[in-house]
CSV table of C-alpha atoms and ligand atoms in Angstrom, one decimal:
chain,number,residue,atom,x,y,z
A,71,UNK,CA,0.0,0.0,0.0
A,72,UNK,CA,1.4,3.4,-0.9
A,73,UNK,CA,1.7,6.0,1.7
A,74,UNK,CA,-0.4,9.0,1.0
A,75,UNK,CA,0.5,12.5,1.8
A,76,UNK,CA,-2.3,14.4,3.5
A,77,UNK,CA,-2.5,18.2,3.9
A,78,UNK,CA,-0.7,19.3,7.0
A,79,UNK,CA,-4.0,20.6,8.4
A,80,UNK,CA,-5.5,17.1,9.0
A,81,UNK,CA,-5.3,15.8,12.5
A,82,UNK,CA,-5.2,12.0,12.5
A,83,UNK,CA,-6.1,10.0,15.6
A,84,UNK,CA,-5.8,6.4,16.7
A,85,UNK,CA,-8.0,5.5,19.6
A,86,UNK,CA,-8.3,2.3,21.6
A,87,UNK,CA,-11.5,2.6,23.7
A,88,UNK,CA,-10.9,0.0,26.4
A,89,UNK,CA,-13.0,-1.0,29.4
A,90,UNK,CA,-10.3,0.0,31.9
A,91,UNK,CA,-8.3,2.5,29.9
A,92,UNK,CA,-8.5,4.5,26.7
A,93,UNK,CA,-5.3,5.0,24.7
A,94,UNK,CA,-5.1,7.8,22.2
A,95,UNK,CA,-2.3,8.7,19.8
A,96,UNK,CA,-2.2,11.7,17.3
A,97,UNK,CA,-0.1,12.3,14.3
A,98,UNK,CA,1.2,15.5,16.0
A,99,UNK,CA,3.2,13.1,18.2
A,100,UNK,CA,1.0,13.4,21.3
A,101,UNK,CA,-0.3,10.4,23.1
A,102,UNK,CA,-2.3,9.8,26.3
A,103,UNK,CA,-3.7,7.1,28.5
A,104,UNK,CA,-6.9,7.8,30.3
A,105,UNK,CA,-8.8,5.7,32.7
A,106,UNK,CA,-12.2,5.0,31.1
A,107,UNK,CA,-14.4,6.6,33.8
A,108,UNK,CA,-16.4,9.8,34.1
A,109,UNK,CA,-17.5,11.2,37.4
A,110,UNK,CA,-20.5,13.5,38.1
A,111,UNK,CA,-20.8,15.3,41.5
A,112,UNK,CA,-23.5,13.7,43.6
A,113,UNK,CA,-24.9,17.0,44.7
A,114,UNK,CA,-24.3,20.7,44.7
A,115,UNK,CA,-21.6,20.4,47.4
A,116,UNK,CA,-19.7,18.2,45.0
A,117,UNK,CA,-20.1,20.7,42.3
A,118,UNK,CA,-18.6,23.3,44.6
A,119,UNK,CA,-15.8,21.0,45.7
A,120,UNK,CA,-14.9,20.1,42.1
A,121,UNK,CA,-15.6,23.5,40.7
A,122,UNK,CA,-17.1,21.7,37.6
A,123,UNK,CA,-20.0,19.4,36.7
A,124,UNK,CA,-17.9,16.5,35.5
A,125,UNK,CA,-14.4,15.0,35.7
A,126,UNK,CA,-12.8,12.3,33.5
A,127,UNK,CA,-10.1,9.7,34.3
A,128,UNK,CA,-8.1,9.1,37.5
A,129,UNK,CA,-9.3,12.2,39.2
A,130,UNK,CA,-12.9,10.9,39.1
A,131,UNK,CA,-11.8,7.8,41.0
A,132,UNK,CA,-9.7,9.9,43.5
A,133,UNK,CA,-12.8,12.0,44.3
A,134,UNK,CA,-15.2,9.1,44.3
A,135,UNK,CA,-16.6,9.9,47.8
A,136,UNK,CA,-18.6,12.7,46.3
A,137,UNK,CA,-18.9,11.5,42.7
A,138,UNK,CA,-21.2,9.2,40.8
A,139,UNK,CA,-18.9,7.2,38.6
A,140,UNK,CA,-19.8,6.0,35.2
A,141,UNK,CA,-17.7,3.4,33.3
A,142,UNK,CA,-19.2,3.8,29.8
A,143,UNK,CA,-17.6,0.7,28.4
A,144,UNK,CA,-18.8,-2.3,30.2
A,145,UNK,CA,-17.4,-5.6,28.9
A,146,UNK,CA,-15.6,-3.6,26.3
A,147,UNK,CA,-18.7,-2.3,24.5
A,148,UNK,CA,-20.7,0.8,25.0
A,149,UNK,CA,-23.3,0.5,27.7
A,150,UNK,CA,-26.7,1.1,26.2
A,151,UNK,CA,-28.6,1.3,29.4
A,152,UNK,CA,-29.1,5.0,29.8
A,153,UNK,CA,-28.6,8.5,28.6
A,154,UNK,CA,-25.9,9.2,31.2
A,155,UNK,CA,-23.8,6.3,29.8
A,156,UNK,CA,-23.9,7.7,26.3
A,157,UNK,CA,-23.1,11.1,27.6
A,158,UNK,CA,-20.2,9.7,29.6
A,159,UNK,CA,-18.9,7.9,26.5
A,160,UNK,CA,-19.0,11.1,24.6
A,161,UNK,CA,-17.3,13.0,27.4
A,162,UNK,CA,-14.5,10.4,27.7
A,163,UNK,CA,-13.9,10.6,23.9
A,164,UNK,CA,-14.0,14.4,23.9
A,165,UNK,CA,-11.6,14.6,26.8
A,166,UNK,CA,-9.2,12.2,25.2
A,167,UNK,CA,-9.2,14.2,22.0
A,168,UNK,CA,-8.7,17.5,23.9
A,169,UNK,CA,-5.7,16.0,25.7
A,170,UNK,CA,-3.7,15.2,22.5
A,171,UNK,CA,-5.0,18.1,20.5
A,172,UNK,CA,-5.8,21.2,22.5
A,173,UNK,CA,-6.8,24.3,20.7
A,174,UNK,CA,-7.5,24.7,17.0
A,175,UNK,CA,-7.6,21.3,15.3
A,176,UNK,CA,-8.6,21.7,11.7
A,177,UNK,CA,-10.0,18.6,10.1
A,178,UNK,CA,-10.0,15.6,12.4
A,179,UNK,CA,-10.0,12.0,11.1
A,180,UNK,CA,-9.9,9.3,13.7
A,181,UNK,CA,-10.0,5.5,13.9
A,182,UNK,CA,-11.5,3.9,17.0
A,183,UNK,CA,-10.9,0.3,18.0
A,184,UNK,CA,-13.8,-1.7,19.5
A,185,UNK,CA,-13.9,-5.4,20.7
A,186,UNK,CA,-13.9,-7.9,17.9
A,187,UNK,CA,-17.6,-8.8,18.1
A,188,UNK,CA,-19.2,-5.5,19.2
A,189,UNK,CA,-22.7,-5.5,18.0
A,190,UNK,CA,-23.9,-3.5,15.0
A,191,UNK,CA,-26.1,-1.2,17.2
A,192,UNK,CA,-23.1,-0.7,19.4
A,193,UNK,CA,-20.9,0.3,16.6
A,194,UNK,CA,-23.5,2.7,15.1
A,195,UNK,CA,-24.0,4.2,18.5
A,196,UNK,CA,-20.3,4.8,18.9
A,197,UNK,CA,-20.1,6.2,15.4
A,198,UNK,CA,-22.9,8.7,16.2
A,199,UNK,CA,-20.9,9.9,19.2
A,200,UNK,CA,-17.7,10.1,17.1
A,201,UNK,CA,-19.5,12.0,14.4
A,202,UNK,CA,-20.2,14.8,16.9
A,203,UNK,CA,-16.5,15.1,17.7
A,204,UNK,CA,-14.6,14.4,14.5
A,205,UNK,CA,-15.0,15.1,10.8
A,206,UNK,CA,-14.4,11.6,9.7
A,207,UNK,CA,-14.3,8.5,11.9
A,208,UNK,CA,-14.1,4.8,11.5
A,209,UNK,CA,-14.7,2.0,13.9
A,210,UNK,CA,-12.6,-1.2,13.4
A,211,UNK,CA,-12.1,-4.3,15.4
A,212,UNK,CA,-9.4,-3.9,18.1
A,213,UNK,CA,-7.3,-7.1,17.3
A,214,UNK,CA,-7.2,-5.9,13.7
A,215,UNK,CA,-5.6,-2.7,14.8
A,216,UNK,CA,-3.0,-4.5,16.9
A,217,UNK,CA,-2.2,-6.7,13.9
A,218,UNK,CA,-2.0,-3.8,11.5
A,219,UNK,CA,0.4,-1.9,13.8
A,220,UNK,CA,2.7,-5.0,13.8
A,221,UNK,CA,2.4,-5.5,10.1
A,222,UNK,CA,1.0,-9.0,10.7
A,223,UNK,CA,-2.1,-9.1,8.6
A,224,UNK,CA,-1.9,-12.7,7.4
A,225,UNK,CA,-1.5,-16.0,9.2
A,226,UNK,CA,-1.5,-14.4,12.6
A,227,UNK,CA,-3.4,-15.1,15.8
A,228,UNK,CA,-4.0,-12.2,18.1
A,229,UNK,CA,-4.8,-12.8,21.8
A,230,UNK,CA,-5.8,-9.5,23.4
A,231,UNK,CA,-6.3,-9.8,27.2
A,232,UNK,CA,-8.1,-6.7,28.5
A,233,UNK,CA,-10.0,-5.9,31.6
A,234,UNK,CA,-13.5,-6.7,30.4
A,235,UNK,CA,-12.9,-9.0,27.5
A,236,UNK,CA,-10.3,-11.3,25.9
A,237,UNK,CA,-10.5,-11.0,22.2
A,238,UNK,CA,-8.9,-13.7,20.1
A,239,UNK,CA,-8.7,-13.2,16.4
A,240,UNK,CA,-7.4,-15.0,13.3
A,241,UNK,CA,-5.9,-12.6,10.8
A,242,UNK,CA,-6.2,-13.9,7.2
A,243,UNK,CA,-5.3,-10.9,5.1
A,244,UNK,CA,-8.8,-9.4,5.1
A,245,UNK,CA,-10.9,-7.6,7.7
A,246,UNK,CA,-11.8,-10.5,10.1
A,247,UNK,CA,-15.1,-12.2,9.5
A,248,UNK,CA,-17.3,-13.1,12.5
A,249,UNK,CA,-16.1,-16.7,12.5
A,250,UNK,CA,-12.5,-15.5,12.7
A,251,UNK,CA,-12.8,-14.0,16.1
A,252,UNK,CA,-14.2,-14.7,19.5
A,253,UNK,CA,-14.8,-12.5,22.5
A,254,UNK,CA,-14.6,-14.0,26.0
A,255,UNK,CA,-16.1,-12.1,28.9
A,256,UNK,CA,-13.9,-13.6,31.7
A,257,UNK,CA,-10.8,-11.3,31.5
A,258,UNK,CA,-8.8,-9.1,33.9
A,259,UNK,CA,-11.7,-7.9,36.0
A,260,UNK,CA,-12.8,-11.5,36.5
A,261,UNK,CA,-9.4,-12.4,37.8
A,262,UNK,CA,-9.7,-9.5,40.3
A,263,UNK,CA,-13.1,-10.7,41.5
A,264,UNK,CA,-11.8,-14.3,41.9
A,265,UNK,CA,-8.7,-13.2,43.7
A,266,UNK,CA,-10.8,-11.0,46.1
A,267,UNK,CA,-13.0,-13.9,47.1
A,268,UNK,CA,-10.1,-16.4,47.3
A,269,UNK,CA,-8.2,-14.1,49.7
A,270,UNK,CA,-11.4,-13.4,51.7
A,271,UNK,CA,-11.9,-17.1,52.1
A,272,UNK,CA,-8.3,-17.9,53.1
A,273,UNK,CA,-8.0,-14.9,55.4
A,274,UNK,CA,-11.5,-13.9,56.7
A,275,UNK,CA,-9.9,-11.2,58.9
A,276,UNK,CA,-8.5,-9.3,55.9
A,277,UNK,CA,-10.2,-6.3,54.4
A,278,UNK,CA,-9.8,-7.0,50.7
A,279,UNK,CA,-11.4,-5.1,47.7
A,280,UNK,CA,-11.2,-5.8,44.0
A,281,UNK,CA,-9.0,-2.7,43.6
A,282,UNK,CA,-6.4,-4.1,46.0
A,283,UNK,CA,-6.6,-7.5,44.3
A,284,UNK,CA,-6.1,-5.8,40.9
A,285,UNK,CA,-2.9,-4.2,42.2
A,286,UNK,CA,-1.6,-7.5,43.6
A,287,UNK,CA,-2.3,-9.1,40.2
A,288,UNK,CA,-0.6,-6.4,38.2
A,289,UNK,CA,2.5,-6.6,40.3
A,290,UNK,CA,2.8,-10.4,40.8
A,291,UNK,CA,0.2,-12.1,38.6
A,292,UNK,CA,1.4,-15.5,37.3
A,293,UNK,CA,0.3,-18.9,36.1
A,294,UNK,CA,2.1,-22.2,36.5
A,295,UNK,CA,5.1,-22.4,38.8
A,296,UNK,CA,5.7,-19.3,41.0
A,297,UNK,CA,9.2,-17.7,40.7
A,298,UNK,CA,8.9,-16.9,44.5
A,299,UNK,CA,6.2,-16.8,47.1
A,300,UNK,CA,3.9,-13.8,46.9
A,301,UNK,CA,3.7,-12.2,50.3
A,302,UNK,CA,1.8,-8.9,50.5
A,303,UNK,CA,0.8,-6.4,53.1
A,304,UNK,CA,-2.9,-6.4,53.6
A,305,UNK,CA,-5.1,-4.6,56.2
A,306,UNK,CA,-6.5,-6.7,59.0
A,307,UNK,CA,-8.2,-5.0,62.1
A,308,UNK,CA,-7.1,-1.7,60.7
A,309,UNK,CA,-3.4,-2.6,60.7
A,310,UNK,CA,-1.1,-3.8,57.9
A,311,UNK,CA,0.0,-7.4,58.1
A,312,UNK,CA,1.9,-9.7,55.8
A,313,UNK,CA,0.0,-12.5,54.1
A,314,UNK,CA,1.1,-15.2,51.7
A,315,UNK,CA,-1.3,-15.1,48.7
A,316,UNK,CA,0.7,-17.3,46.3
A,317,UNK,CA,-1.9,-20.0,45.8
A,318,UNK,CA,-4.8,-17.6,45.7
A,319,UNK,CA,-3.1,-15.6,43.0
A,320,UNK,CA,-2.2,-18.6,40.9
A,321,UNK,CA,-5.7,-19.9,41.2
A,322,UNK,CA,-7.3,-16.6,40.1
A,323,UNK,CA,-4.9,-16.0,37.2
A,324,UNK,CA,-5.4,-19.6,35.9
A,325,UNK,CA,-9.2,-19.2,35.7
A,326,UNK,CA,-8.8,-17.5,32.3
A,327,UNK,CA,-6.5,-20.2,30.9
A,328,UNK,CA,-8.9,-23.0,29.8
A,329,UNK,CA,-11.1,-20.7,27.7
A,330,UNK,CA,-8.0,-19.1,26.0
A,331,UNK,CA,-6.5,-22.5,25.2
A,332,UNK,CA,-9.7,-24.0,23.9
A,333,UNK,CA,-10.4,-21.0,21.6
A,334,UNK,CA,-6.9,-20.6,20.3
A,335,UNK,CA,-6.9,-24.3,19.4
A,336,UNK,CA,-10.2,-23.8,17.7
A,337,UNK,CA,-9.2,-20.7,15.8
A,338,UNK,CA,-6.1,-22.5,14.3
A,339,UNK,CA,-8.6,-24.6,12.4
A,340,UNK,CA,-10.1,-21.6,10.6
A,341,UNK,CA,-6.9,-21.2,8.6
A,342,UNK,CA,-6.4,-23.4,5.5
A,343,UNK,CA,-4.3,-26.4,6.5
A,344,UNK,CA,-1.4,-25.2,4.4
A,345,UNK,CA,-1.4,-21.9,6.4
A,346,UNK,CA,-1.6,-23.4,9.9
A,347,UNK,CA,2.1,-23.9,10.3
A,348,UNK,CA,2.7,-20.2,9.5
A,349,UNK,CA,-0.1,-19.0,11.8
A,350,UNK,CA,1.4,-21.0,14.7
A,351,UNK,CA,4.6,-19.1,14.1
A,352,UNK,CA,2.8,-15.8,14.6
A,353,UNK,CA,0.8,-15.8,17.8
A,354,UNK,CA,0.7,-12.4,19.4
A,355,UNK,CA,-0.1,-11.7,23.1
A,356,UNK,CA,-1.6,-8.2,23.6
A,357,UNK,CA,-3.5,-6.3,26.3
A,358,UNK,CA,-2.6,-5.6,29.9
A,359,UNK,CA,-3.4,-9.2,30.9
A,360,UNK,CA,-0.9,-10.5,28.3
A,361,UNK,CA,1.8,-9.5,30.9
A,362,UNK,CA,0.8,-12.2,33.3
A,363,UNK,CA,4.0,-14.2,34.1
A,364,UNK,CA,4.0,-17.7,32.7
A,365,UNK,CA,1.1,-17.2,30.3
A,366,UNK,CA,3.3,-17.4,27.2
A,367,UNK,CA,4.9,-20.6,28.5
A,368,UNK,CA,1.5,-22.1,29.3
A,369,UNK,CA,0.4,-21.5,25.8
A,370,UNK,CA,3.6,-22.9,24.3
A,371,UNK,CA,3.2,-26.1,26.5
A,372,UNK,CA,-0.4,-26.5,25.5
A,373,UNK,CA,0.3,-26.2,21.8
A,374,UNK,CA,3.5,-28.2,21.7
A,375,UNK,CA,2.0,-31.1,19.8
A,376,UNK,CA,0.9,-28.7,17.0
A,377,UNK,CA,4.5,-28.3,15.7
A,378,UNK,CA,6.7,-25.3,15.9
A,379,UNK,CA,5.0,-22.5,17.8
A,380,UNK,CA,6.2,-19.0,18.3
A,381,UNK,CA,4.5,-16.5,20.6
A,382,UNK,CA,5.5,-12.9,20.9
A,383,UNK,CA,4.3,-10.3,23.4
A,384,UNK,CA,3.6,-6.8,22.1
A,385,UNK,CA,6.2,-4.4,23.3
A,386,UNK,CA,3.9,-1.7,24.6
A,387,UNK,CA,0.5,-3.3,25.6
A,388,UNK,CA,-0.9,0.1,26.6
A,389,UNK,CA,-0.5,1.7,23.2
A,390,UNK,CA,-0.4,-1.3,20.7
A,391,UNK,CA,-4.0,-0.8,19.6
A,392,UNK,CA,-3.9,2.9,19.4
A,393,UNK,CA,-0.6,2.9,17.5
A,394,UNK,CA,-2.1,0.4,15.0
A,395,UNK,CA,-5.2,2.6,14.5
A,396,UNK,CA,-3.0,5.7,14.0
A,397,UNK,CA,-0.8,3.9,11.5
A,398,UNK,CA,-3.9,2.8,9.6
A,399,UNK,CA,-5.4,6.3,9.7
A,400,UNK,CA,-2.3,7.9,8.3
A,401,UNK,CA,-1.6,5.2,5.7
A,402,UNK,CA,-5.0,4.5,4.3
A,403,UNK,CA,-6.5,7.3,2.2
A,404,UNK,CA,-9.8,8.3,3.8
A,405,UNK,CA,-11.7,7.3,0.5
A,406,UNK,CA,-10.9,3.7,1.3
A,407,UNK,CA,-12.0,3.7,4.9
A,408,UNK,CA,-15.4,2.4,4.1
A,409,UNK,CA,-13.8,-0.8,2.8
A,410,UNK,CA,-12.2,-1.5,6.1
A,411,UNK,CA,-14.7,-0.5,8.8
A,412,UNK,CA,-17.8,1.4,9.6
A,413,UNK,CA,-17.4,5.0,8.7
A,414,UNK,CA,-19.2,8.2,9.4
A,415,UNK,CA,-18.5,11.8,8.2
A,416,UNK,CA,-17.1,13.2,5.0
B,635,ADP,N1,1.4,-6.5,34.6
B,635,ADP,C1,0.1,-7.0,34.6
B,635,ADP,N2,-0.1,-8.3,34.9
B,635,ADP,C2,-1.4,-8.7,34.8
B,635,ADP,N3,-2.5,-8.0,34.4
B,635,ADP,C3,-2.2,-6.7,34.1
B,635,ADP,C4,-1.0,-6.1,34.2
B,635,ADP,N4,-1.1,-4.8,33.8
B,635,ADP,C5,-2.4,-4.6,33.5
B,635,ADP,N5,-3.1,-5.7,33.7
B,635,ADP,C6,-4.5,-5.9,33.6
B,635,ADP,O1,-4.9,-5.7,32.2
B,635,ADP,C7,-6.2,-5.3,32.2
B,635,ADP,C8,-6.2,-4.0,31.3
B,635,ADP,O2,-5.7,-4.3,30.1
B,635,ADP,P1,-6.1,-3.4,28.9
B,635,ADP,O3,-5.5,-4.0,27.7
B,635,ADP,O4,-5.7,-2.0,29.1
B,635,ADP,O5,-7.6,-3.5,28.9
B,635,ADP,P2,-8.9,-2.8,28.2
B,635,ADP,O6,-8.5,-2.8,26.7
B,635,ADP,O7,-10.0,-3.7,28.5
B,635,ADP,O8,-9.0,-1.5,28.8
B,635,ADP,C9,-6.7,-5.0,33.6
B,635,ADP,O9,-7.4,-6.1,34.0
B,635,ADP,C10,-5.3,-4.9,34.3
B,635,ADP,O10,-5.5,-5.2,35.7
B,636,MG,MG1,-7.9,-3.3,25.0
């Protein structure tokens, strides 16, 4: 594909709208990670304290005692339950764009990644929001963006382990068809919930929340054999005390394994037999959860009787999707966007 030169005025954006965080990259060199949450003050006192009627990202969580928090992307797709959620989604997107492109923007063309199997209504709802914020926007499947960013568009399997979903996708040189991808709903958040209850069961005196569990997982998460015992300080009776959570952590992290293994094995068969060897050489682990220690090895062990297998982890899981989207946005002439994804604008 030839690289087209656009007028210097056009601002191109690559956006990965994730359940837990939204990554955005612009062709002006700016990039930003924003927690996918919007807070609205609970009452007039909150408005005074905040000095505003809304706040996006980490600050919303910090001020949660006087905020109603909205996570607009439940399970990786737009919540469709209420007006507030749609508004929150728009405010999140608007905030993200303003972070990388403050001030005068000229023409804005953006590509937004959504989970592989997001519903049609969901995509069109997102496009409607995007249309209010950008001149031209396209929605494409997230694993496709990751693959595009890595130049791996054929004979590649992408495993993207996020907070709300795990998306597994077979890349066959075209935009993935429904049968080429699968979305699993037990992902990072599920591990946090399981770890929370496992610790509560082993140590009833400990005060544990999913937020604390998530931190433990992000620091020490592993499957298989532990490199060392995982001993963490938790609060019990209002005091910090050391607890060994090695087994609980392993158990929680391993809950996502069977589904991943089963679906990867199944997706190998959607490639033509003569391509399967090549596809097994190009398995890509993406998403925050792809960093769980031992995961790569567990996959390799499981697939060992399939022949030579090669699994790589994306270098920067936070930005891999957004970087691919930006690359696509700047390389593909906007006239062709309709052939790749759902487009709105002109
Ligand atoms: N080092 C790590 N080990 C294990 N899990 C991690 C790590 N870093 C982030 N995560 C988890 O990855 C998930 C977020 O991944 P991400 O790809 O950003 O998700 P999403 O696209 O759904 O927003 C969260 O569940 C987070 O706790
Ligand atoms: Mg993601």
